[in-house]
Amino acid sequence: HPGLLVLTGPTGVGKSATLRCLAKELDCDISEWIVPPQDDWNTVSRQWDMP
């Protein structure tokens, strides 16, 4: 059964570890979107002519 879960919170509280354990128990796949640090975003935005 497809679904979407958005999980936010401070660094180091166990969000990823909790989701990995839960996904393993439920036999689900995880897709993770990681926002790049500002320096990386500047590099990406220059490559794609983004403001």
Coordinates of N, CA and C in Angstrom, one line a residue:
H1 N 0.8 -1.2 0.0 CA 0.0 0.0 0.0 C 0.9 1.2 0.0
P2 N 0.9 2.0 -1.1 CA 1.8 3.1 -1.2 C 1.4 4.3 -0.3
G3 N 2.3 5.0 0.1 CA 2.1 6.2 1.0 C 3.2 7.1 1.1
L4 N 3.1 8.1 1.7 CA 4.1 9.1 1.9 C 4.2 9.5 3.4
L5 N 5.4 9.5 3.9 CA 5.6 10.0 5.3 C 6.7 11.0 5.2
V6 N 6.4 12.2 5.8 CA 7.4 13.3 5.9 C 7.8 13.4 7.3
L7 N 9.1 13.2 7.6 CA 9.5 13.2 9.0 C 10.6 14.3 9.2
T8 N 10.3 15.2 10.1 CA 11.3 16.3 10.3 C 11.6 16.3 11.8
G9 N 12.8 17.0 12.1 CA 13.2 17.1 13.5 C 14.7 17.4 13.5
P10 N 15.2 17.7 14.7 CA 16.6 18.0 14.9 C 17.5 16.9 14.5
T11 N 18.7 17.3 14.2 CA 19.7 16.3 13.9 C 20.0 15.4 15.1
G12 N 20.2 14.1 14.8 CA 20.7 13.2 15.8 C 19.7 12.6 16.7
V13 N 18.4 12.8 16.4 CA 17.3 12.2 17.4 C 16.9 10.8 17.0
G14 N 17.4 10.3 15.8 CA 17.1 8.9 15.5 C 16.0 8.8 14.4
K15 N 15.7 9.8 13.6 CA 14.7 9.8 12.6 C 15.0 8.7 11.6
S16 N 16.2 8.7 11.0 CA 16.5 7.8 10.0 C 16.6 6.4 10.5
A17 N 17.2 6.2 11.7 CA 17.4 4.9 12.3 C 16.0 4.2 12.6
T18 N 15.1 5.1 13.1 CA 13.7 4.6 13.4 C 13.0 4.1 12.1
L19 N 13.1 5.0 11.0 CA 12.5 4.6 9.8 C 13.1 3.4 9.1
R20 N 14.4 3.2 9.2 CA 15.0 2.0 8.7 C 14.5 0.8 9.4
C21 N 14.4 0.8 10.7 CA 13.9 -0.3 11.4 C 12.5 -0.6 11.1
L22 N 11.7 0.4 11.0 CA 10.3 0.2 10.7 C 10.1 -0.3 9.3
A23 N 10.8 0.2 8.3 CA 10.8 -0.3 7.0 C 11.2 -1.7 6.9
K24 N 12.2 -2.1 7.6 CA 12.6 -3.5 7.6 C 11.5 -4.4 8.1
E25 N 10.9 -4.0 9.2 CA 9.8 -4.8 9.8 C 8.6 -4.9 8.9
L26 N 8.3 -3.9 8.2 CA 7.2 -3.8 7.3 C 7.5 -4.2 5.8
D27 N 8.8 -4.6 5.6 CA 9.2 -4.9 4.3 C 8.9 -3.8 3.2
C28 N 9.3 -2.6 3.6 CA 9.0 -1.4 2.7 C 10.3 -0.8 2.2
D29 N 10.2 -0.1 1.1 CA 11.4 0.6 0.6 C 11.3 2.0 1.2
I30 N 12.5 2.6 1.3 CA 12.6 4.0 1.7 C 13.3 4.8 0.6
S31 N 12.7 6.0 0.3 CA 13.3 7.0 -0.5 C 13.6 8.2 0.3
E32 N 14.8 8.7 0.3 CA 15.2 9.7 1.2 C 15.6 11.0 0.4
W33 N 15.1 12.1 0.8 CA 15.4 13.4 0.2 C 16.2 14.2 1.2
I34 N 17.5 14.4 0.8 CA 18.3 15.2 1.7 C 18.6 16.5 1.1
V35 N 18.3 17.6 1.8 CA 18.5 18.9 1.4 C 20.0 19.2 1.5
P36 N 20.6 19.7 0.4 CA 22.1 19.9 0.4 C 22.4 21.1 1.3
P37 N 23.6 21.2 1.8 CA 24.0 22.4 2.5 C 24.1 23.6 1.6
Q38 N 24.1 24.8 2.1 CA 24.0 26.0 1.3 C 25.1 26.0 0.2
D39 N 26.3 25.7 0.6 CA 27.4 25.7 -0.4 C 27.1 24.8 -1.6
D40 N 26.6 23.6 -1.3 CA 26.3 22.7 -2.4 C 25.1 23.2 -3.2
W41 N 24.1 23.9 -2.6 CA 23.0 24.4 -3.3 C 23.5 25.5 -4.3
N42 N 24.5 26.3 -3.8 CA 25.0 27.4 -4.7 C 25.7 26.8 -5.9
T43 N 26.4 25.7 -5.8 CA 27.0 25.0 -6.9 C 25.9 24.4 -7.8
V44 N 24.9 23.8 -7.3 CA 23.9 23.2 -8.1 C 23.1 24.3 -8.9
S45 N 22.8 25.4 -8.2 CA 22.0 26.5 -8.8 C 22.8 27.1 -9.9
R46 N 24.1 27.2 -9.8 CA 24.9 27.8 -10.9 C 24.9 26.9 -12.1
Q47 N 24.9 25.6 -11.9 CA 24.9 24.6 -13.0 C 23.6 24.7 -13.8
W48 N 22.5 25.0 -13.1 CA 21.2 25.1 -13.8 C 20.7 26.5 -14.0
D49 N 21.5 27.5 -13.8 CA 21.1 28.9 -14.0 C 19.9 29.3 -13.1
M50 N 20.0 28.8 -11.9 CA 18.9 29.1 -11.0 C 19.3 30.3 -10.1
P51 N 18.3 31.1 -9.7 CA 18.7 32.3 -8.9 C 19.1 31.9 -7.5

